[in-house]
Amino acid sequence: MGDFEVKLVQPGYDVKGAPDLNTIFTNRTNPLKTQRDILYGTKTVTIGPASSSVNTEYKVTDHNLGYFPVFFIYNVSYSLNYDYVDFEDNHHTGTITDTDIQRRNGPEFNVDKKSLYFNFNWAGEAGDLLGGTFTFFYMVFRQRVDEKVSYPVEAGGRSEPIFNDVQDFRIEMTKKGIDVANAEADDYLFSSAYPTLSVTKIESPGNWGSVTHGLGYIPFVLTYFYDPGTGRIHSASNGYGIGDITINSSAVSVSYNDMFPSNVVWFVILRDYI
Amino acid sequence: MTDPNFIIALPGYDATNATPEQSVIHAPETEILKMIDSGSFTQSILGVPGFGYYAQVTKSHRGKGKNLVIAQVDGKDIPFSYNDESGDAVYMTIVDKGVMFTFSGGTESNRTVNVRYRVFSTLLV
């Protein structure tokens, strides 16, 4: 069984030893998979007034997967209404808006086995905030965060991906209702023309410590942590919820963080590099 | 017409009943990300006494609009702030057919960082 392999690589590469980034898929790795309209899309979350919004939790979406999944989240826009009187008795009202689309990876975004949540923490005085909206783009994957998995490291090491829409030969499948002859990149469920993101290893060092990956290059790593206090998996960023992250060509490490000693770190190590 | 099914299961699983979690490809139920562009560059964060450091770098890409982008600085997920006394941080903003990186630091900042980004066909808006 272990000798059998299905492998699709980009044009110009030999399937025997093609570098990681030029391998579209192989049954020795696990691409991140998602589902349009079910596991990704945009969602506007309505925030209540400050008296009920300080550290208040809002649901972004239900994923209903029954486990803690890998997820991405982006802030698309927000609009918050304020009304307060300053120390000199001046009355201020207005709306704070922002339309910058930015990736978010802080602990305020978290999942349980059913839903993806946003915890809003209004930094102003209670009563100042009249409410507002946040619009997020979310993407949830059919991949557990908190289950140790490891796939064998392919020969070939790192390479630059190639991007060429016009190729003589391709293997691809389009989304329902889309003619493969007229499809563009986002119309495909998969295509040999485009590299993807695959998991090479998911492992926890515990509260702190190291996980070896054996890739020989510095990989992309998504970091999450389990907080026993909330019972959820949170998106982690450096020093927020976990300690400092260090990634080198052989291991991923996180330092001890005495502010969050109970949080359990999980590294999702991807077969891609920096 | 029945929807087509194309499943390649991970080793140890039967493709006839493998879930997406147990599969390399599980179509048409799920899709994989399509990477359509990538790039990398280095940026120095050098603080100026009294002013600190602030810079923005915008990179265009082959996407059709505001595409999904992931990026890392020195191997760490962006947005990223160095948890040291420099206050150095890197943020990423998705713009139309491009991505903008914002670098900030304190007056004592003195480091050079490596940024790499991957662009996918998925549109965020």
Short mmCIF file of C-alpha atoms in Angstrom, two decimals:
data_model
loop_
_atom_site.label_atom_id
_atom_site.label_comp_id
_atom_site.label_asym_id
_atom_site.label_seq_id
_atom_site.Cartn_x
_atom_site.Cartn_y
_atom_site.Cartn_z
CA MET A 1 0.00 0.00 0.00
CA GLY A 2 2.80 2.37 0.84
CA ASP A 3 4.37 1.94 -2.61
CA PHE A 4 1.32 3.30 -4.42
CA GLU A 5 1.15 6.98 -5.16
CA VAL A 6 -1.09 9.28 -7.19
CA LYS A 7 0.76 12.46 -8.05
CA LEU A 8 0.06 15.45 -10.27
CA VAL A 9 2.83 17.94 -10.95
CA GLN A 10 3.10 21.14 -12.93
CA PRO A 11 4.14 20.92 -16.61
CA GLY A 12 7.87 20.67 -17.09
CA TYR A 13 8.53 18.64 -13.97
CA ASP A 14 9.15 14.94 -13.56
CA VAL A 15 6.73 13.37 -11.12
CA LYS A 16 9.69 11.51 -9.68
CA GLY A 17 11.26 14.09 -7.41
CA ALA A 18 9.27 17.18 -8.42
CA PRO A 19 9.77 19.93 -5.84
CA ASP A 20 7.04 20.53 -3.30
CA LEU A 21 5.66 23.72 -4.79
CA ASN A 22 5.41 22.24 -8.27
CA THR A 23 3.44 19.26 -7.02
CA ILE A 24 -0.27 20.03 -7.33
CA PHE A 25 -1.30 17.07 -5.28
CA THR A 26 -0.12 13.67 -4.20
CA ASN A 27 -1.71 11.18 -1.89
CA ARG A 28 1.33 11.64 0.35
CA THR A 29 0.22 15.16 1.32
CA ASN A 30 -3.04 16.75 2.34
CA PRO A 31 -4.16 19.96 0.61
CA LEU A 32 -6.26 22.44 2.57
CA LYS A 33 -9.82 22.00 1.28
CA THR A 34 -12.79 24.28 1.68
CA GLN A 35 -16.38 24.70 0.41
CA ARG A 36 -17.81 27.83 -1.18
CA ASP A 37 -20.91 29.28 0.53
CA ILE A 38 -20.65 26.72 3.33
CA LEU A 39 -17.16 27.22 4.68
CA TYR A 40 -16.14 30.52 3.16
CA GLY A 41 -17.65 33.86 2.22
CA THR A 42 -18.31 37.26 3.72
CA LYS A 43 -20.35 37.93 6.81
CA THR A 44 -21.42 41.18 8.48
CA VAL A 45 -21.55 41.03 12.27
CA THR A 46 -23.65 43.61 14.10
CA ILE A 47 -22.12 44.93 17.31
CA GLY A 48 -24.35 46.08 20.12
CA PRO A 49 -23.93 49.16 22.35
CA ALA A 50 -20.92 49.31 24.64
CA SER A 51 -22.84 48.34 27.74
CA SER A 52 -23.25 44.92 26.21
CA SER A 53 -20.21 44.93 23.92
CA VAL A 54 -17.19 44.97 26.22
CA ASN A 55 -15.50 41.62 25.62
CA THR A 56 -18.64 40.38 23.96
CA GLU A 57 -18.67 37.40 21.68
CA TYR A 58 -20.25 37.42 18.24
CA LYS A 59 -20.68 34.47 15.94
CA VAL A 60 -19.21 34.90 12.46
CA THR A 61 -20.54 31.65 11.03
CA ASP A 62 -21.48 28.06 11.79
CA HIS A 63 -19.16 25.49 10.25
CA ASN A 64 -20.81 22.43 11.87
CA LEU A 65 -17.74 20.25 11.30
CA GLY A 66 -17.72 18.66 14.75
CA TYR A 67 -14.04 19.45 15.36
CA PHE A 68 -11.76 22.50 15.71
CA PRO A 69 -10.91 23.48 12.10
CA VAL A 70 -8.10 25.46 10.49
CA PHE A 71 -9.37 28.89 9.47
CA PHE A 72 -8.35 32.21 7.95
CA ILE A 73 -10.14 35.48 8.62
CA TYR A 74 -9.86 38.93 7.01
CA ASN A 75 -11.33 42.23 8.10
CA VAL A 76 -13.18 43.69 5.09
CA SER A 77 -14.62 46.81 6.74
CA TYR A 78 -16.08 48.14 9.92
CA SER A 79 -18.30 51.01 11.03
CA LEU A 80 -18.68 51.96 14.70
CA ASN A 81 -20.85 54.74 16.10
CA TYR A 82 -19.72 56.65 19.19
CA ASP A 83 -21.24 59.22 21.51
CA TYR A 84 -19.36 60.54 24.54
CA VAL A 85 -18.68 63.64 26.65
CA ASP A 86 -15.03 64.43 27.37
CA PHE A 87 -13.50 65.83 30.57
CA GLU A 88 -14.22 69.38 29.43
CA ASP A 89 -17.90 68.57 28.91
CA ASN A 90 -17.59 68.62 25.12
CA HIS A 91 -20.06 66.26 23.43
CA HIS A 92 -18.68 64.05 20.64
CA THR A 93 -20.70 61.93 18.24
CA GLY A 94 -19.70 60.30 15.01
CA THR A 95 -18.80 57.13 13.18
CA ILE A 96 -15.44 55.42 12.85
CA THR A 97 -15.12 53.61 9.54
CA ASP A 98 -12.36 51.58 7.94
CA THR A 99 -12.40 49.79 4.61
CA ASP A 100 -8.88 48.38 4.70
CA ILE A 101 -8.96 44.67 3.96
CA GLN A 102 -6.51 43.03 6.29
CA ARG A 103 -5.64 39.57 7.42
CA ARG A 104 -6.39 39.03 11.12
CA ASN A 105 -4.69 36.43 13.27
CA GLY A 106 -5.36 37.44 16.84
CA PRO A 107 -6.89 35.44 19.69
CA GLU A 108 -10.16 37.36 19.30
CA PHE A 109 -10.91 34.99 16.43
CA ASN A 110 -11.63 31.50 17.64
CA VAL A 111 -13.57 28.33 16.94
CA ASP A 112 -15.37 25.64 18.78
CA LYS A 113 -16.60 22.43 17.15
CA LYS A 114 -19.61 24.19 15.63
CA SER A 115 -18.89 27.87 14.95
CA LEU A 116 -16.36 30.60 14.25
CA TYR A 117 -16.46 33.54 16.67
CA PHE A 118 -15.23 37.10 17.00
CA ASN A 119 -14.70 38.54 20.47
CA PHE A 120 -15.08 42.29 20.39
CA ASN A 121 -13.30 44.38 23.00
CA TRP A 122 -14.27 48.04 22.92
CA ALA A 123 -11.30 50.02 24.20
CA GLY A 124 -13.34 53.15 25.05
CA GLU A 125 -15.39 53.84 28.13
CA ALA A 126 -18.51 51.75 28.57
CA GLY A 127 -21.48 53.59 27.12
CA ASP A 128 -19.42 55.44 24.49
CA LEU A 129 -20.15 52.95 21.74
CA LEU A 130 -23.60 52.94 20.23
CA GLY A 131 -22.96 49.91 18.09
CA GLY A 132 -21.90 49.21 14.55
CA THR A 133 -20.90 46.50 12.13
CA PHE A 134 -17.88 44.45 11.15
CA THR A 135 -17.70 42.68 7.82
CA PHE A 136 -15.36 39.71 7.63
CA PHE A 137 -14.19 37.35 4.94
CA TYR A 138 -13.76 33.93 6.52
CA MET A 139 -12.40 30.67 5.18
CA VAL A 140 -12.72 27.46 7.14
CA PHE A 141 -10.94 24.29 6.00
CA ARG A 142 -11.84 20.63 6.25
CA GLN A 143 -8.80 20.11 8.44
CA ARG A 144 -8.48 19.66 12.19
CA VAL A 145 -6.11 21.94 14.07
CA ASP A 146 -5.65 19.77 17.15
CA GLU A 147 -4.82 16.37 15.74
CA LYS A 148 -1.26 15.28 15.25
CA VAL A 149 -0.59 14.30 11.63
CA SER A 150 2.56 14.00 9.56
CA TYR A 151 3.14 13.34 5.89
CA PRO A 152 6.43 12.20 4.38
CA VAL A 153 8.73 14.91 3.08
CA GLU A 154 9.02 14.76 -0.70
CA ALA A 155 12.33 14.75 -2.51
CA GLY A 156 13.19 17.89 -4.44
CA GLY A 157 13.00 20.45 -1.67
CA ARG A 158 12.03 24.02 -2.40
CA SER A 159 11.42 25.72 -5.71
CA GLU A 160 9.54 28.73 -7.01
CA PRO A 161 6.00 27.96 -8.16
CA ILE A 162 5.27 28.66 -11.81
CA PHE A 163 2.19 30.53 -12.99
CA ASN A 164 1.04 29.96 -16.53
CA ASP A 165 -2.65 29.87 -17.42
CA VAL A 166 -1.97 28.58 -20.93
CA GLN A 167 -0.59 25.11 -20.82
CA ASP A 168 -0.71 22.38 -23.40
CA PHE A 169 -1.93 19.71 -21.04
CA ARG A 170 -3.87 20.02 -17.83
CA ILE A 171 -5.89 17.89 -15.47
CA GLU A 172 -8.64 19.91 -13.87
CA MET A 173 -12.20 19.88 -12.60
CA THR A 174 -14.43 22.92 -12.55
CA LYS A 175 -17.12 23.89 -10.10
CA LYS A 176 -20.67 22.85 -10.90
CA GLY A 177 -22.18 24.54 -13.96
CA ILE A 178 -18.91 25.94 -15.32
CA ASP A 179 -17.59 24.81 -18.70
CA VAL A 180 -14.01 23.71 -18.34
CA ALA A 181 -13.22 25.27 -21.73
CA ASN A 182 -14.06 28.73 -20.45
CA ALA A 183 -12.96 28.41 -16.85
CA GLU A 184 -10.66 30.78 -15.02
CA ALA A 185 -8.54 30.04 -11.99
CA ASP A 186 -11.25 30.52 -9.37
CA ASP A 187 -13.67 28.28 -11.29
CA TYR A 188 -11.66 25.13 -10.59
CA LEU A 189 -12.08 22.68 -7.77
CA PHE A 190 -8.51 21.73 -8.63
CA SER A 191 -6.23 22.26 -11.58
CA SER A 192 -2.73 21.14 -12.46
CA ALA A 193 -2.03 24.72 -13.52
CA TYR A 194 -2.02 26.13 -10.01
CA PRO A 195 -0.09 25.14 -6.89
CA THR A 196 -1.99 24.89 -3.63
CA LEU A 197 -1.36 24.81 0.10
CA SER A 198 -0.75 21.40 1.59
CA VAL A 199 -0.22 20.32 5.16
CA THR A 200 3.05 18.59 5.87
CA LYS A 201 2.65 18.29 9.63
CA ILE A 202 0.35 19.29 12.47
CA GLU A 203 1.74 18.93 15.94
CA SER A 204 1.66 20.56 19.34
CA PRO A 205 4.79 21.28 21.41
CA GLY A 206 2.48 21.59 24.42
CA ASN A 207 2.44 24.97 26.19
CA TRP A 208 5.84 25.80 24.72
CA GLY A 209 8.77 24.07 23.01
CA SER A 210 9.67 22.86 19.52
CA VAL A 211 8.30 20.71 16.72
CA THR A 212 10.69 19.42 14.05
CA HIS A 213 9.49 19.38 10.45
CA GLY A 214 12.41 18.01 8.40
CA LEU A 215 11.66 20.13 5.32
CA GLY A 216 15.13 21.65 5.07
CA TYR A 217 13.69 25.12 4.45
CA ILE A 218 11.72 27.67 6.49
CA PRO A 219 8.08 26.78 5.91
CA PHE A 220 4.83 28.68 6.13
CA VAL A 221 3.34 27.94 9.53
CA LEU A 222 -0.15 28.71 10.79
CA THR A 223 -0.25 28.96 14.57
CA TYR A 224 -3.23 28.36 16.82
CA PHE A 225 -3.69 27.67 20.51
CA TYR A 226 -6.18 25.84 22.68
CA ASP A 227 -7.29 27.87 25.69
CA PRO A 228 -8.62 25.60 28.47
CA GLY A 229 -10.44 28.63 29.86
CA THR A 230 -12.59 29.13 26.78
CA GLY A 231 -12.46 25.54 25.56
CA ARG A 232 -11.70 26.90 22.09
CA ILE A 233 -8.98 27.03 19.48
CA HIS A 234 -7.81 30.62 18.92
CA SER A 235 -5.81 32.14 16.11
CA ALA A 236 -2.42 33.08 17.54
CA SER A 237 -0.01 35.86 16.83
CA ASN A 238 3.39 36.46 18.31
CA GLY A 239 3.14 37.13 22.04
CA TYR A 240 -0.66 37.22 22.07
CA GLY A 241 -1.95 34.12 23.78
CA ILE A 242 1.38 32.35 23.23
CA GLY A 243 5.09 33.17 23.45
CA ASP A 244 7.49 34.26 20.70
CA ILE A 245 7.52 32.09 17.60
CA THR A 246 10.77 31.06 15.92
CA ILE A 247 10.89 29.14 12.66
CA ASN A 248 14.01 27.72 11.05
CA SER A 249 14.78 25.09 8.45
CA SER A 250 14.43 22.20 10.86
CA ALA A 251 11.92 23.19 13.55
CA VAL A 252 9.21 25.55 14.74
CA SER A 253 9.45 26.79 18.31
CA VAL A 254 7.44 28.88 20.71
CA SER A 255 8.85 30.32 23.91
CA TYR A 256 7.29 30.07 27.34
CA ASN A 257 4.75 32.80 28.04
CA ASP A 258 4.02 33.31 31.72
CA MET A 259 0.91 35.37 30.93
CA PHE A 260 -0.67 32.40 29.17
CA PRO A 261 0.96 29.32 30.73
CA SER A 262 -2.05 27.07 30.16
CA ASN A 263 -2.58 27.69 26.46
CA VAL A 264 -1.63 24.72 24.29
CA VAL A 265 0.04 25.69 21.01
CA TRP A 266 -0.67 23.92 17.71
CA PHE A 267 1.49 24.40 14.62
CA VAL A 268 -0.01 23.75 11.19
CA ILE A 269 3.13 23.44 9.07
CA LEU A 270 2.57 23.89 5.35
CA ARG A 271 4.59 22.57 2.45
CA ASP A 272 5.56 26.04 1.32
CA TYR A 273 8.46 28.22 2.29
CA ILE A 274 9.80 31.67 2.88
CA MET B 1 -27.56 13.94 -14.05
CA THR B 2 -25.64 12.86 -10.99
CA ASP B 3 -22.90 15.17 -9.86
CA PRO B 4 -19.49 13.77 -10.71
CA ASN B 5 -17.35 12.50 -7.89
CA PHE B 6 -13.61 12.42 -7.97
CA ILE B 7 -11.93 11.28 -4.81
CA ILE B 8 -8.33 10.46 -4.10
CA ALA B 9 -8.06 9.16 -0.58
CA LEU B 10 -5.09 9.49 1.71
CA PRO B 11 -3.18 6.26 2.35
CA GLY B 12 -5.13 3.97 4.64
CA TYR B 13 -8.58 5.23 3.65
CA ASP B 14 -11.09 3.79 1.21
CA ALA B 15 -12.04 6.29 -1.50
CA THR B 16 -15.59 4.94 -1.65
CA ASN B 17 -16.39 6.39 1.75
CA ALA B 18 -13.50 8.72 2.59
CA THR B 19 -14.46 12.10 3.99
CA PRO B 20 -12.81 15.32 2.75
CA GLU B 21 -10.57 15.18 5.81
CA GLN B 22 -9.38 11.75 4.70
CA SER B 23 -8.86 12.75 1.07
CA VAL B 24 -6.32 14.53 -1.08
CA ILE B 25 -9.04 15.51 -3.54
CA HIS B 26 -12.73 15.31 -2.72
CA ALA B 27 -14.70 16.85 -5.58
CA PRO B 28 -17.14 18.37 -6.14
CA GLU B 29 -17.86 18.78 -2.43
CA THR B 30 -14.64 20.60 -1.70
CA GLU B 31 -12.09 22.67 -3.56
CA ILE B 32 -8.45 23.40 -2.99
CA LEU B 33 -6.82 26.81 -3.08
CA LYS B 34 -5.42 27.90 -6.45
CA MET B 35 -2.19 29.84 -6.10
CA ILE B 36 -1.96 32.30 -8.99
CA ASP B 37 1.00 34.46 -8.07
CA SER B 38 3.72 34.93 -5.50
CA GLY B 39 6.51 37.30 -4.66
CA SER B 40 9.18 38.17 -2.17
CA PHE B 41 11.30 41.12 -1.18
CA THR B 42 13.45 42.42 1.63
CA GLN B 43 12.79 45.58 3.60
CA SER B 44 14.93 47.41 6.12
CA ILE B 45 13.25 48.80 9.21
CA LEU B 46 15.61 51.53 10.35
CA GLY B 47 14.35 53.89 13.01
CA VAL B 48 15.09 57.61 12.92
CA PRO B 49 15.65 59.32 16.30
CA GLY B 50 12.55 61.26 17.18
CA PHE B 51 10.49 59.72 14.39
CA GLY B 52 10.75 55.94 14.47
CA TYR B 53 10.05 54.14 11.22
CA TYR B 54 7.12 53.88 8.84
CA ALA B 55 6.98 52.66 5.24
CA GLN B 56 4.50 51.15 2.82
CA VAL B 57 5.34 48.88 -0.09
CA THR B 58 2.68 47.90 -2.63
CA LYS B 59 3.06 44.90 -4.92
CA SER B 60 0.74 44.26 -7.85
CA HIS B 61 -0.25 40.70 -8.76
CA ARG B 62 -2.06 38.67 -11.41
CA GLY B 63 -5.34 38.52 -9.50
CA LYS B 64 -8.58 40.04 -10.78
CA GLY B 65 -9.39 42.14 -7.73
CA LYS B 66 -9.05 41.92 -3.98
CA ASN B 67 -7.67 38.41 -3.83
CA LEU B 68 -6.88 36.22 -0.87
CA VAL B 69 -3.23 36.67 0.08
CA ILE B 70 -1.22 35.08 2.82
CA ALA B 71 2.19 36.42 3.70
CA GLN B 72 4.97 35.85 6.12
CA VAL B 73 7.87 37.87 7.42
CA ASP B 74 10.93 35.84 8.35
CA GLY B 75 8.68 32.80 8.35
CA LYS B 76 6.01 34.27 10.62
CA ASP B 77 2.41 34.92 9.74
CA ILE B 78 1.58 38.54 8.77
CA PRO B 79 0.22 40.59 10.51
CA PHE B 80 3.15 40.20 12.80
CA SER B 81 4.63 42.29 15.59
CA TYR B 82 8.01 41.50 17.04
CA ASN B 83 7.58 40.96 20.73
CA ASP B 84 10.67 42.96 21.64
CA GLU B 85 11.45 46.54 22.64
CA SER B 86 11.73 47.81 19.06
CA GLY B 87 7.99 47.87 18.41
CA ASP B 88 8.67 46.55 14.90
CA ALA B 89 5.57 45.33 13.10
CA VAL B 90 4.44 44.33 9.62
CA TYR B 91 0.84 44.54 8.38
CA MET B 92 -0.74 43.56 5.12
CA THR B 93 -3.62 45.28 3.34
CA ILE B 94 -5.38 43.73 0.37
CA VAL B 95 -5.87 46.28 -2.41
CA ASP B 96 -7.32 45.96 -5.90
CA LYS B 97 -5.02 43.66 -7.92
CA GLY B 98 -2.33 44.02 -5.33
CA VAL B 99 -1.19 43.84 -1.76
CA MET B 100 0.28 46.60 0.41
CA PHE B 101 2.69 45.95 3.24
CA THR B 102 3.11 48.46 6.06
CA PHE B 103 6.29 48.44 8.13
CA SER B 104 6.62 50.31 11.38
CA GLY B 105 9.20 50.52 14.11
CA GLY B 106 10.57 52.60 16.93
CA THR B 107 13.45 55.03 17.04
CA GLU B 108 15.92 52.25 17.82
CA SER B 109 14.70 49.86 15.14
CA ASN B 110 17.42 48.27 13.07
CA ARG B 111 16.58 45.11 11.21
CA THR B 112 16.10 43.81 7.70
CA VAL B 113 13.16 41.50 7.12
CA ASN B 114 12.27 39.06 4.37
CA VAL B 115 8.66 39.13 3.16
CA ARG B 116 7.08 36.45 0.99
CA TYR B 117 3.49 36.38 -0.14
CA ARG B 118 1.21 33.98 -1.96
CA VAL B 119 -1.79 35.10 -3.97
CA PHE B 120 -4.81 32.88 -4.56
CA SER B 121 -7.66 33.07 -7.05
CA THR B 122 -10.30 33.49 -4.31
CA LEU B 123 -11.77 36.98 -4.20
CA LEU B 124 -12.46 38.41 -0.75
CA VAL B 125 -15.12 40.88 -1.92
#
